[in-house]
XYZ file of C-alpha atoms in Angstrom:
731
model
C -31.338 -14.929 -2.582
C -34.256 -15.660 -4.921
C -35.770 -12.976 -7.205
C -39.033 -13.788 -8.916
C -40.148 -12.194 -12.038
C -43.464 -12.649 -13.321
C -43.656 -12.327 -17.116
C -45.205 -13.414 -20.348
C -48.347 -15.263 -20.785
C -49.012 -17.916 -18.262
C -47.716 -21.245 -17.777
C -50.365 -21.779 -15.310
C -52.828 -23.467 -17.429
C -55.826 -22.436 -15.499
C -57.953 -24.863 -17.643
C -58.603 -28.097 -15.845
C -57.951 -30.289 -14.476
C -54.309 -29.459 -13.792
C -52.687 -26.064 -13.044
C -49.164 -25.751 -14.340
C -46.662 -23.467 -12.814
C -43.652 -23.119 -15.029
C -40.575 -20.936 -15.314
C -36.783 -20.942 -15.384
C -33.994 -21.118 -12.793
C -30.927 -19.002 -13.403
C -27.443 -18.477 -11.768
C -27.810 -15.271 -9.765
C -24.191 -14.061 -10.842
C -24.270 -14.956 -14.538
C -27.777 -15.414 -15.506
C -26.937 -18.716 -16.989
C -29.552 -21.597 -16.839
C -29.153 -24.234 -13.982
C -29.815 -27.811 -14.821
C -30.980 -30.333 -12.279
C -32.304 -28.088 -9.781
C -34.901 -29.792 -7.516
C -38.134 -27.734 -6.793
C -40.482 -29.262 -4.357
C -43.491 -28.104 -2.417
C -43.169 -28.411 1.431
C -45.838 -30.603 2.903
C -47.010 -31.805 -0.570
C -45.640 -34.441 -2.707
C -45.373 -32.088 -5.774
C -41.833 -31.871 -7.312
C -39.927 -31.518 -10.536
C -36.332 -31.079 -11.815
C -35.114 -28.326 -14.114
C -34.110 -29.389 -17.739
C -30.818 -28.507 -19.518
C -32.249 -25.097 -20.288
C -33.171 -24.375 -16.733
C -36.878 -24.616 -17.486
C -39.336 -26.545 -15.195
C -43.094 -27.296 -15.017
C -44.941 -28.155 -11.735
C -48.433 -29.512 -11.865
C -51.011 -28.722 -9.168
C -54.562 -30.074 -8.895
C -55.926 -27.001 -7.237
C -55.243 -23.310 -6.619
C -53.760 -22.191 -3.175
C -50.772 -20.905 -1.430
C -47.647 -23.304 -1.683
C -44.137 -22.988 -0.271
C -41.443 -23.982 -2.862
C -38.103 -25.421 -1.614
C -35.411 -25.016 -4.447
C -32.268 -26.859 -4.010
C -29.088 -27.749 -5.919
C -25.804 -29.175 -4.566
C -23.808 -25.991 -5.729
C -26.295 -23.314 -4.679
C -27.861 -22.036 -1.728
C -31.081 -23.599 -0.872
C -33.999 -21.164 -1.188
C -37.715 -21.095 0.099
C -40.366 -19.249 -1.741
C -44.092 -18.838 -0.985
C -46.320 -18.822 -4.012
C -49.971 -17.887 -4.367
C -51.099 -19.643 -7.543
C -53.942 -17.253 -7.884
C -51.742 -14.175 -8.001
C -49.210 -15.746 -10.310
C -51.805 -17.051 -12.723
C -50.803 -16.511 -16.270
C -47.263 -15.483 -15.480
C -43.866 -17.207 -15.714
C -41.659 -17.704 -12.689
C -38.037 -16.933 -12.743
C -35.859 -18.082 -9.926
C -32.334 -16.870 -9.184
C -29.957 -19.028 -7.161
C -26.692 -17.952 -5.547
C -23.582 -20.226 -5.606
C -22.811 -21.424 -2.124
C -19.717 -22.267 -0.245
C -19.818 -25.888 0.808
C -17.841 -27.942 3.176
C -16.768 -30.713 0.960
C -14.125 -31.478 -1.422
C -12.417 -28.647 -3.151
C -14.242 -27.564 -6.260
C -12.862 -25.523 -9.262
C -14.277 -21.969 -9.120
C -12.066 -19.535 -10.913
C -8.934 -20.420 -9.162
C -10.642 -20.280 -5.770
C -10.621 -23.994 -5.243
C -11.191 -24.169 -1.445
C -14.565 -23.518 0.023
C -15.271 -23.395 3.827
C -17.658 -21.974 6.228
C -15.601 -18.713 6.332
C -16.513 -18.259 2.661
C -20.217 -18.187 3.696
C -19.415 -15.161 5.782
C -17.107 -13.454 3.144
C -19.684 -14.241 0.397
C -22.372 -12.216 2.220
C -20.275 -9.163 3.099
C -17.450 -8.828 0.545
C -18.903 -9.961 -2.791
C -20.481 -7.884 -5.528
C -22.505 -9.681 -7.995
C -25.599 -10.023 -10.214
C -27.997 -7.115 -10.145
C -26.182 -5.297 -7.294
C -23.037 -5.413 -9.399
C -24.844 -4.002 -12.528
C -26.308 -1.134 -10.320
C -22.788 -0.240 -8.988
C -20.953 -0.445 -12.313
C -18.777 2.646 -12.703
C -15.987 3.925 -14.774
C -13.323 1.941 -12.999
C -13.003 -1.151 -10.777
C -12.485 1.278 -7.711
C -15.470 3.385 -8.669
C -17.581 0.223 -8.821
C -16.460 -0.850 -5.235
C -16.752 2.644 -3.627
C -19.765 1.855 -1.489
C -18.428 -1.640 -0.078
C -17.747 -1.557 3.550
C -14.124 -0.831 4.496
C -13.194 0.385 0.950
C -12.126 3.778 -0.238
C -10.814 5.167 -3.605
C -7.435 6.590 -4.189
C -7.733 8.645 -7.366
C -5.938 11.231 -9.541
C -8.835 11.952 -11.875
C -11.675 9.550 -12.849
C -9.624 6.985 -14.810
C -6.571 6.337 -12.442
C -8.381 5.128 -9.395
C -7.632 2.087 -7.143
C -9.334 0.617 -4.071
C -7.854 1.145 -0.627
C -8.729 -1.285 2.271
C -8.605 -0.099 5.816
C -6.208 2.699 4.932
C -3.894 0.433 3.101
C -3.219 0.977 -0.562
C -0.721 0.326 -3.270
C 0.327 -3.459 -3.515
C -0.997 -4.067 -0.122
C -4.259 -4.598 -2.070
C -3.527 -7.241 -4.679
C -5.903 -7.204 -7.728
C -6.399 -10.413 -9.524
C -8.503 -11.586 -12.430
C -9.835 -15.172 -12.135
C -7.303 -15.516 -9.279
C -4.334 -14.546 -11.253
C -2.311 -11.332 -10.419
C -3.042 -8.351 -12.709
C 0.009 -7.083 -14.480
C 0.213 -3.157 -14.423
C 1.689 -0.285 -12.487
C -1.436 0.907 -10.683
C -0.045 0.007 -7.375
C 3.059 2.267 -7.611
C 1.624 5.691 -8.397
C -1.707 7.435 -8.209
C -1.598 8.534 -11.798
C -1.441 4.868 -12.862
C -4.705 3.104 -13.902
C -5.829 -0.502 -13.281
C -5.949 -2.443 -16.491
C -9.459 -3.965 -15.956
C -12.707 -3.002 -17.642
C -15.381 -3.768 -14.982
C -18.371 -3.919 -17.228
C -18.076 -7.546 -18.399
C -17.116 -9.260 -15.055
C -19.382 -11.866 -13.401
C -18.496 -10.781 -9.952
C -16.144 -8.856 -7.726
C -14.893 -10.323 -4.394
C -12.705 -9.018 -1.474
C -10.785 -11.882 0.095
C -9.303 -11.668 3.582
C -7.947 -13.890 6.054
C -5.595 -17.022 5.672
C -6.750 -17.691 2.154
C -5.141 -14.529 0.776
C -1.650 -16.181 1.447
C -2.202 -18.427 -1.685
C -1.867 -15.129 -3.691
C -0.020 -12.583 -1.579
C 2.039 -12.212 1.617
C 0.211 -8.865 2.540
C -2.486 -10.261 4.976
C -3.376 -6.938 6.442
C -4.631 -5.510 3.082
C -6.508 -8.078 0.999
C -7.180 -9.303 -2.336
C -9.659 -7.860 -4.858
C -10.564 -10.708 -7.273
C -12.425 -10.093 -10.521
C -14.266 -13.136 -11.851
C -15.082 -13.178 -15.589
C -14.011 -16.897 -16.396
C -11.871 -15.759 -19.404
C -10.754 -19.311 -19.678
C -14.035 -21.204 -19.715
C -14.543 -23.697 -16.832
C -17.333 -25.625 -18.324
C -19.178 -26.354 -21.621
C -22.633 -25.205 -22.013
C -25.327 -26.924 -24.001
C -26.207 -23.792 -25.949
C -24.480 -20.569 -27.061
C -24.504 -18.259 -24.139
C -23.765 -14.478 -24.370
C -24.260 -11.105 -22.809
C -24.696 -7.859 -24.788
C -24.445 -4.692 -22.882
C -24.406 -1.051 -23.167
C -23.875 1.804 -20.650
C -24.140 5.609 -20.588
C -23.690 8.325 -18.042
C -24.309 12.116 -18.148
C -21.583 13.570 -15.983
C -18.943 12.843 -18.582
C -21.092 12.044 -21.672
C -19.684 8.534 -21.448
C -20.837 5.506 -23.327
C -19.900 1.869 -23.610
C -20.665 -1.284 -25.668
C -19.814 -4.698 -24.851
C -20.322 -8.307 -26.144
C -19.341 -11.567 -24.587
C -20.227 -14.996 -25.883
C -19.341 -18.624 -25.121
C -19.734 -21.199 -27.889
C -19.855 -24.986 -26.909
C -17.963 -27.210 -29.315
C -17.796 -30.290 -27.094
C -15.351 -31.184 -25.703
C -14.190 -27.585 -26.340
C -15.530 -24.321 -25.219
C -14.745 -20.960 -26.885
C -15.060 -17.514 -25.369
C -15.075 -14.063 -27.033
C -15.276 -10.718 -25.505
C -14.883 -7.193 -26.693
C -15.859 -3.739 -25.243
C -15.368 -0.064 -26.184
C -15.693 2.737 -23.664
C -15.353 6.468 -24.126
C -15.716 9.550 -21.827
C -15.229 13.157 -21.950
C -14.213 15.669 -19.348
C -15.976 15.335 -16.020
C -18.706 17.815 -15.100
C -18.734 18.936 -11.444
C -21.041 21.217 -9.564
C -18.516 24.119 -9.912
C -17.325 23.431 -13.438
C -15.721 21.056 -15.851
C -12.541 19.157 -14.729
C -10.396 19.647 -17.800
C -8.273 16.855 -19.112
C -10.211 14.082 -17.307
C -11.297 12.264 -20.372
C -10.696 8.514 -21.121
C -11.140 6.081 -23.876
C -10.420 2.262 -23.926
C -10.941 -0.819 -25.961
C -10.155 -4.337 -24.977
C -10.917 -7.770 -26.375
C -10.057 -11.260 -25.338
C -10.247 -14.769 -26.861
C -10.265 -17.930 -24.560
C -10.674 -21.650 -25.072
C -10.761 -24.666 -23.041
C -10.435 -28.382 -23.834
C -12.132 -30.952 -21.339
C -10.338 -34.425 -21.557
C -11.076 -37.116 -19.273
C -8.222 -36.055 -16.853
C -9.602 -32.529 -16.293
C -9.176 -29.308 -18.193
C -6.569 -27.353 -20.459
C -7.266 -23.785 -21.266
C -5.714 -20.673 -22.794
C -6.577 -17.082 -23.229
C -5.307 -13.807 -24.758
C -6.340 -10.323 -23.608
C -5.496 -7.006 -25.396
C -6.268 -3.936 -23.186
C -5.759 -0.359 -24.324
C -6.434 2.857 -22.377
C -5.897 6.508 -23.088
C -6.710 9.069 -20.385
C -5.972 12.383 -19.049
C -4.410 13.594 -15.802
C -5.907 16.973 -14.724
C -3.558 19.843 -14.068
C -3.710 23.426 -13.018
C -2.726 23.374 -9.367
C 0.604 23.983 -7.595
C 3.264 21.688 -8.772
C 1.106 20.340 -11.706
C 1.300 21.042 -15.351
C -1.168 23.792 -16.264
C -2.831 21.712 -18.994
C -2.435 18.362 -17.395
C -0.768 15.219 -18.734
C -1.945 12.556 -21.172
C -1.308 8.982 -20.772
C -1.381 6.015 -23.250
C -1.099 2.540 -22.121
C -1.643 -0.997 -23.403
C -1.249 -4.519 -21.953
C -0.986 -7.817 -23.820
C -1.367 -10.935 -21.774
C -1.352 -14.581 -22.500
C -2.625 -17.083 -19.890
C -2.460 -21.019 -19.738
C -4.399 -22.934 -17.095
C -4.330 -26.655 -16.494
C -6.413 -28.928 -14.115
C -5.426 -32.456 -13.553
C -7.872 -34.602 -11.590
C -6.074 -37.135 -9.463
C -7.437 -40.799 -8.875
C -6.980 -40.538 -4.992
C -9.331 -40.110 -2.126
C -6.940 -37.561 -0.396
C -5.436 -35.826 -3.418
C -8.153 -34.096 -5.586
C -6.320 -32.199 -8.389
C -3.279 -30.302 -9.471
C -3.839 -26.785 -10.783
C -1.174 -24.980 -12.745
C -1.228 -21.491 -14.331
C 1.193 -19.560 -16.341
C 1.015 -16.021 -17.735
C 3.299 -13.882 -19.822
C 2.443 -10.159 -20.101
C 3.738 -6.956 -21.741
C 2.593 -3.676 -20.241
C 3.597 -0.289 -21.444
C 2.520 3.276 -20.842
C 3.723 6.652 -21.945
C 3.106 9.980 -20.376
C 2.887 13.157 -22.523
C 3.133 16.852 -21.802
C 0.531 18.921 -23.304
C 2.820 19.850 -26.132
C 3.218 16.214 -27.012
C 6.614 15.514 -25.609
C 7.155 12.263 -23.694
C 8.071 12.951 -20.108
C 7.993 9.507 -18.693
C 7.711 5.927 -20.165
C 7.353 2.610 -18.377
C 7.577 -0.976 -19.782
C 7.214 -4.341 -18.033
C 7.702 -7.769 -19.305
C 6.364 -10.129 -16.817
C 6.430 -13.972 -16.590
C 4.543 -15.410 -13.690
C 2.972 -18.704 -12.592
C 1.940 -21.102 -9.882
C 1.142 -24.807 -9.303
C -1.217 -25.914 -6.492
C -1.838 -29.362 -5.092
C -5.480 -29.574 -3.562
C -6.120 -32.090 -1.026
C -8.543 -33.213 1.722
C -9.047 -35.607 4.604
C -5.616 -35.731 6.113
C -6.214 -36.600 9.736
C -8.120 -33.806 11.219
C -7.784 -31.468 8.265
C -10.830 -30.867 6.184
C -9.004 -29.676 3.029
C -5.985 -27.728 1.910
C -3.620 -26.438 -0.603
C 0.113 -26.663 -1.080
C 1.643 -24.438 -3.784
C 4.563 -22.875 -5.439
C 4.708 -19.587 -7.341
C 7.308 -17.508 -9.198
C 7.504 -14.229 -11.133
C 10.189 -12.551 -13.072
C 9.728 -8.863 -13.978
C 11.870 -6.898 -16.439
C 11.109 -3.091 -15.408
C 12.390 -0.548 -18.075
C 11.981 3.145 -17.614
C 12.568 5.981 -20.072
C 11.917 9.709 -20.569
C 12.991 12.057 -17.851
C 12.628 9.435 -15.030
C 15.845 8.493 -13.403
C 14.982 5.199 -11.822
C 17.439 2.662 -13.207
C 16.231 -0.260 -15.492
C 15.769 -3.147 -12.899
C 14.844 -6.714 -12.744
C 12.934 -8.543 -9.920
C 12.551 -12.224 -9.004
C 10.145 -13.745 -6.690
C 9.826 -17.419 -5.506
C 7.090 -18.323 -2.955
C 5.806 -21.377 -1.337
C 2.653 -21.561 0.685
C 0.129 -23.768 2.456
C -3.526 -23.267 3.470
C -5.460 -25.668 5.667
C -8.941 -25.676 7.205
C -10.458 -27.927 9.794
C -13.539 -28.159 12.050
C -14.096 -29.227 15.719
C -17.693 -29.358 17.088
C -18.971 -25.748 16.641
C -15.529 -24.421 15.877
C -14.027 -23.749 12.322
C -10.424 -22.971 11.754
C -8.294 -21.712 8.834
C -4.619 -21.420 8.841
C -2.198 -20.157 6.143
C 1.649 -19.674 5.966
C 3.811 -18.254 3.120
C 7.455 -17.870 2.583
C 8.992 -15.413 -0.047
C 12.324 -14.971 -1.587
C 12.728 -11.716 -3.583
C 15.729 -10.395 -5.473
C 15.715 -6.866 -6.928
C 18.641 -6.003 -9.149
C 19.358 -2.709 -10.958
C 20.860 -2.972 -14.387
C 23.635 -0.814 -13.405
C 24.638 -0.561 -9.742
C 25.286 3.030 -8.499
C 27.139 2.948 -5.205
C 27.692 6.739 -5.259
C 24.200 7.749 -6.132
C 22.623 10.809 -4.366
C 19.983 8.660 -2.592
C 22.434 6.089 -1.461
C 23.959 2.840 -2.594
C 21.865 1.484 -5.436
C 22.612 -2.222 -5.555
C 21.031 -5.535 -5.708
C 18.713 -6.326 -2.688
C 17.568 -9.818 -1.354
C 14.711 -10.288 0.897
C 13.548 -13.315 2.853
C 10.024 -12.828 4.437
C 7.277 -14.853 5.791
C 3.603 -14.242 6.570
C 1.076 -16.211 8.823
C -2.602 -16.120 9.262
C -5.047 -17.919 11.619
C -8.735 -17.418 11.766
C -11.032 -19.202 14.308
C -14.993 -19.189 14.024
C -17.422 -20.188 16.596
C -20.896 -20.950 15.243
C -23.340 -20.297 17.966
C -26.010 -21.460 15.545
C -26.111 -21.952 11.733
C -26.648 -18.149 11.349
C -24.939 -16.582 14.291
C -21.030 -16.565 14.243
C -18.301 -15.143 16.223
C -14.709 -15.183 15.148
C -11.123 -13.853 15.353
C -8.345 -13.363 12.725
C -4.573 -13.134 13.698
C -2.161 -12.085 10.938
C 1.486 -11.642 10.441
C 1.974 -9.646 7.188
C 5.073 -8.828 5.087
C 5.823 -6.947 1.928
C 9.000 -6.099 0.004
C 9.539 -2.617 -1.219
C 8.933 -1.908 -4.978
C 11.544 -0.961 -7.370
C 10.220 2.667 -7.260
C 10.416 2.808 -3.533
C 14.048 1.614 -3.521
C 15.572 3.329 -6.481
C 13.596 6.329 -7.738
C 15.388 9.599 -8.114
C 13.782 12.267 -10.273
C 10.554 13.792 -11.432
C 7.503 11.647 -12.230
C 5.565 13.750 -14.737
C 2.006 12.651 -14.380
C 2.309 12.058 -10.613
C 3.313 15.795 -10.296
C 5.988 14.862 -7.824
C 9.838 14.489 -7.535
C 10.277 11.158 -6.094
C 13.128 10.094 -3.847
C 13.603 6.469 -3.128
C 15.525 4.739 -0.437
C 17.936 1.920 -1.352
C 18.305 0.703 2.295
C 14.598 0.031 2.793
C 13.839 -3.156 4.823
C 10.955 -5.378 4.213
C 7.515 -3.958 5.544
C 6.155 -6.210 8.251
C 3.533 -6.106 11.099
C 1.033 -8.000 13.018
C -2.841 -7.623 12.925
C -5.724 -8.757 14.974
C -9.459 -8.665 14.140
C -12.723 -9.686 15.958
C -15.856 -10.057 14.164
C -19.578 -10.985 14.674
C -21.900 -12.290 11.890
C -25.607 -12.761 12.066
C -27.770 -13.731 9.119
C -31.439 -14.153 10.092
C -34.073 -14.425 7.386
C -34.989 -10.779 7.609
C -31.975 -9.360 9.470
C -28.330 -9.257 8.405
C -25.640 -7.931 10.625
C -21.868 -7.947 10.862
C -19.315 -5.930 12.850
C -15.523 -6.041 12.625
C -12.990 -4.415 14.894
C -9.321 -4.524 13.861
C -5.955 -3.315 15.054
C -2.730 -3.525 12.802
C 0.507 -2.794 14.333
C 3.354 -2.486 11.752
C 6.798 -2.299 12.994
C 8.069 -1.215 9.668
C 5.609 0.599 7.238
C 6.865 2.097 3.897
C 5.443 5.478 2.884
C 6.298 8.185 0.445
C 5.896 11.480 2.441
C 5.710 15.036 1.245
C 8.821 16.677 2.637
C 7.428 20.203 2.252
C 10.460 20.891 -0.040
C 10.523 21.716 -3.859
C 12.886 20.708 -6.557
C 13.516 24.082 -8.175
C 14.738 22.428 -11.304
C 11.377 21.018 -12.036
C 9.168 23.108 -9.525
C 7.745 19.805 -8.218
C 7.111 18.893 -4.558
C 9.630 16.354 -3.283
C 8.263 13.091 -1.914
C 10.811 11.022 0.238
C 10.165 7.227 0.754
C 10.875 6.120 4.405
C 10.069 3.293 6.774
C 8.300 4.129 10.023
C 6.616 2.325 12.746
C 2.789 2.735 12.128
C -0.483 1.720 13.926
C -3.822 1.374 12.178
C -7.182 0.619 14.085
C -10.850 0.852 13.239
C -14.236 -0.648 12.929
C -16.560 -1.687 10.189
C -20.189 -2.594 10.277
C -23.153 -3.339 8.103
C -26.838 -3.988 9.064
C -29.830 -4.601 6.886
C -33.547 -5.251 7.728
C -36.367 -6.424 5.660
C -39.805 -5.598 6.671
C -43.335 -5.611 5.112
C -41.981 -8.382 2.694
C -40.755 -5.761 0.105
C -39.096 -3.097 2.097
C -35.387 -3.107 3.240
C -33.328 -0.417 5.213
C -29.569 -0.736 5.333
C -26.596 0.934 7.018
C -22.828 0.646 6.639
C -20.046 2.075 8.652
C -16.129 2.226 7.930
C -13.550 3.953 10.180
C -9.819 3.774 10.142
C -7.205 5.731 12.246
C -3.662 5.655 11.071
C -0.661 7.226 12.906
C 3.101 7.226 13.153
C 3.928 5.386 16.466
C 7.111 7.400 17.349
C 5.569 10.782 16.828
C 1.859 10.054 17.147
C 1.322 12.164 14.020
C -1.380 11.135 11.472
C -0.398 9.009 8.494
C -1.023 10.463 5.067
C -3.977 9.296 2.879
C -6.171 7.776 5.482
C -9.830 7.844 4.494
C -12.406 9.642 6.797
C -15.180 7.987 8.726
C -17.796 7.088 5.938
C -21.038 5.290 5.635
C -24.119 4.548 3.643
C -27.870 4.598 4.451
C -30.320 2.972 2.129
C -33.960 2.180 1.955
C -35.369 0.101 -0.907
C -38.569 -1.515 -2.202
C -38.145 -4.746 -4.262
C -40.581 -7.037 -5.962
C -39.727 -10.145 -8.113
C -39.474 -7.929 -11.242
C -38.310 -4.644 -10.263
C -36.617 -2.620 -7.424
C -36.329 1.000 -6.557
C -34.179 2.585 -3.719
C -32.720 5.659 -2.331
C -29.519 6.080 -0.464
C -27.098 8.513 1.062
C -23.318 8.483 0.920
C -21.939 10.031 4.028
C -18.413 10.931 5.036
C -16.962 13.001 7.961
C -14.461 15.606 7.842
C -10.833 14.351 7.759
C -8.611 16.504 9.929
C -6.115 13.816 10.988
C -3.672 14.491 8.259
C 0.052 14.268 7.736
C 2.385 17.343 7.558
C 1.738 19.285 4.200
C -1.455 17.251 3.530
C -4.693 19.168 3.165
C -7.765 18.294 5.415
C -11.050 17.549 3.745
C -14.660 18.553 4.945
C -17.351 16.052 5.245
C -20.315 15.616 3.048
C -23.676 13.754 2.371
C -24.645 12.799 -1.122
C -28.122 11.629 -2.114
C -28.366 8.888 -4.768
C -31.297 6.707 -6.165
C -31.810 3.755 -8.495
C -34.326 1.791 -10.322
C -33.944 -1.742 -11.879
C -36.217 -3.763 -13.914
C -35.883 -7.224 -15.366
C -37.765 -8.838 -18.240
C -37.688 -12.553 -19.459
C -38.687 -13.268 -23.090
C -38.082 -17.046 -23.768
C -34.175 -17.406 -24.182
C -33.777 -13.735 -23.761
C -33.371 -11.901 -20.333
C -33.365 -8.144 -20.307
C -31.914 -6.285 -17.333
C -32.233 -2.324 -17.025
C -30.691 -0.253 -14.310
C -31.065 3.527 -13.960
C -29.132 5.308 -11.378
C -29.136 9.040 -10.446
C -25.971 10.067 -8.358
C -25.681 13.132 -6.462
C -29.151 14.236 -7.005
C -28.936 17.563 -5.355
C -25.598 18.323 -7.286
C -23.759 18.903 -4.181
C -20.101 19.843 -4.133
C -17.904 17.395 -2.236
C -14.346 16.017 -2.418
C -12.663 12.675 -2.008
C -9.956 12.983 0.595
C -7.793 10.377 -1.189
C -8.010 12.391 -4.578
C -4.775 14.044 -5.549
C -6.672 16.573 -7.502
C -9.294 17.452 -4.939
C -7.620 20.988 -4.470
C -8.825 22.090 -8.084
C -12.202 20.660 -8.468
C -14.635 18.324 -6.498
C -16.195 15.063 -7.424
C -18.790 14.509 -10.137
C -22.035 16.488 -10.018
C -25.384 15.148 -10.800
C -25.025 12.071 -12.871
C -27.593 9.849 -14.606
C -26.292 6.224 -15.347
C -28.186 3.833 -17.576
C -27.125 0.208 -17.899
C -28.699 -2.254 -20.145
C -27.710 -6.034 -20.253
C -29.208 -8.699 -22.596
C -28.508 -12.352 -21.559
C -29.138 -14.827 -24.399
C -28.965 -18.648 -24.764
C -29.444 -19.849 -28.348
């Protein structure tokens, strides 16, 4: 996609004899200048190449309408029609989007294999650039809430996590720059994700065989946050982003600064941000104890010797937030949580002098995560601490026989899980070793991807309890495997049909196995099951993808059959010592099926209308009863008007009633919420200003998220004004 911005006094030197068309070419995700971009007029022999700062200057002999062809080996080709009379005295700004290319693996934030499938996933499952800035919310899940197939599990504004096709928890792996995020957000709805979304470059949702490089759960997916915390290149100038954000529904504000400093052959990156929000305003009142405040900073550096790259980084993330209370089973005044994470990362790339073996990629992280849950009187009710050591080593190769490219890797993780307060889950240790392979190849109009992964997991309680009330608490070993195959038929370069076949596996968590007691902030009395088997199942998906110049369309139909699916279910009973509802973990046979679709059509050059749809049905096979926490049918309708410099749009977020619920689960009524936005970009030399103003829930309508644990007390946010400003600079 190319966005044109016409600013500043002209570079079209209308004085004769020549006419100059000047401007700058920027990366559409990061706003960084792109060097060596070829800009050529079609049908004319007028061309130029961008300089190191991304600038260019085309010289014409006469005014007229010209078509520009903009190309770069790492970016998608773009065509743009220019009327020199209309752009006279203005500067041109072109944005290029990184492309997926069928060639040797390239290093892109740990995603080192690119194929034709990536072209499709890039179009439908990636949030970047101005779209990312417009959708920025309080949390990662809030930022992704309008993406097709995704929903939000929440327990107040801060502890929110994405759900894909009805699958949540650690069936959706969250990674940063391709590395697993260390926290406890997957294990309980009151635990927050330790990621501040404001400073990220893009967010991508990975599916298909490639997820097996990261996780054995092929039926969920991977949400990867790209921020290049360890720099992957050295710039010619100091590059940075200053940003600020504010919203009215919670009187929240944020300040952020990111900068990269070139010290060839070294690169240094610094990042810091601070966010604070008050209690959330809803159409029917204020949601007490829904505040949050965080600060995080990181320092990263890379060295680029002849053999490749060596980089390190350190991140310090701190978050305090409230869990609302006031409903049956909850504390009247809610619970307060304090958490922090300290993580140290090391990454190495070694280029190999071989035609078949491209490089070796190695990564190691060590992290300490801790959080405490306080009653309103200040007493600690629960305390969790994790020490984690994880790493992987990948060999990336190409051209073996019919194979286009592939990856073979090994990974391992050791986790020390310590629990305190009034939680009776025993201190435990877990160890994982995995080996995996990913391959891709093409045959005529067909493209294929294949992945396989084997996992060995050992979970050991510090003190075995053979006579525990929940059963025999003892060491458990699991041997599991996962498979995935995708086939794509390209009817043309822009029309594709495909199928995914997946075999998924997952080992139960320590909490699912050994919990036996109250969980303060989750407002539940949790009973694990030491005899749980590994979760496993098969899935199938058909998809159609069209991407014409003005029409984009994709449709997915899926069916996931899990022979053993692990869920904590409300038993309907109460622990009268704590007055908390009892949740019992069990394994059941489950079936998920559904459909996802997205259509957008551009007309009259500047107008675009779009529509998305997501539907998932989940049920227990033996009883045909509905599974808990399945999102309702939802969609989004949007119409927008965009020029090269600004855009404006209005959209409606739609959700049907959810009456297919588990026993003791409350149904939720449907809703339609009206939103709007306005975005404006301004270029001033080496400074680029991006403004984004959004108004959510314009009509201040009362509505509730079916996956919210606190929906019974108050609805979602009322009318909300969000203002985002980002300043990109190159000095």
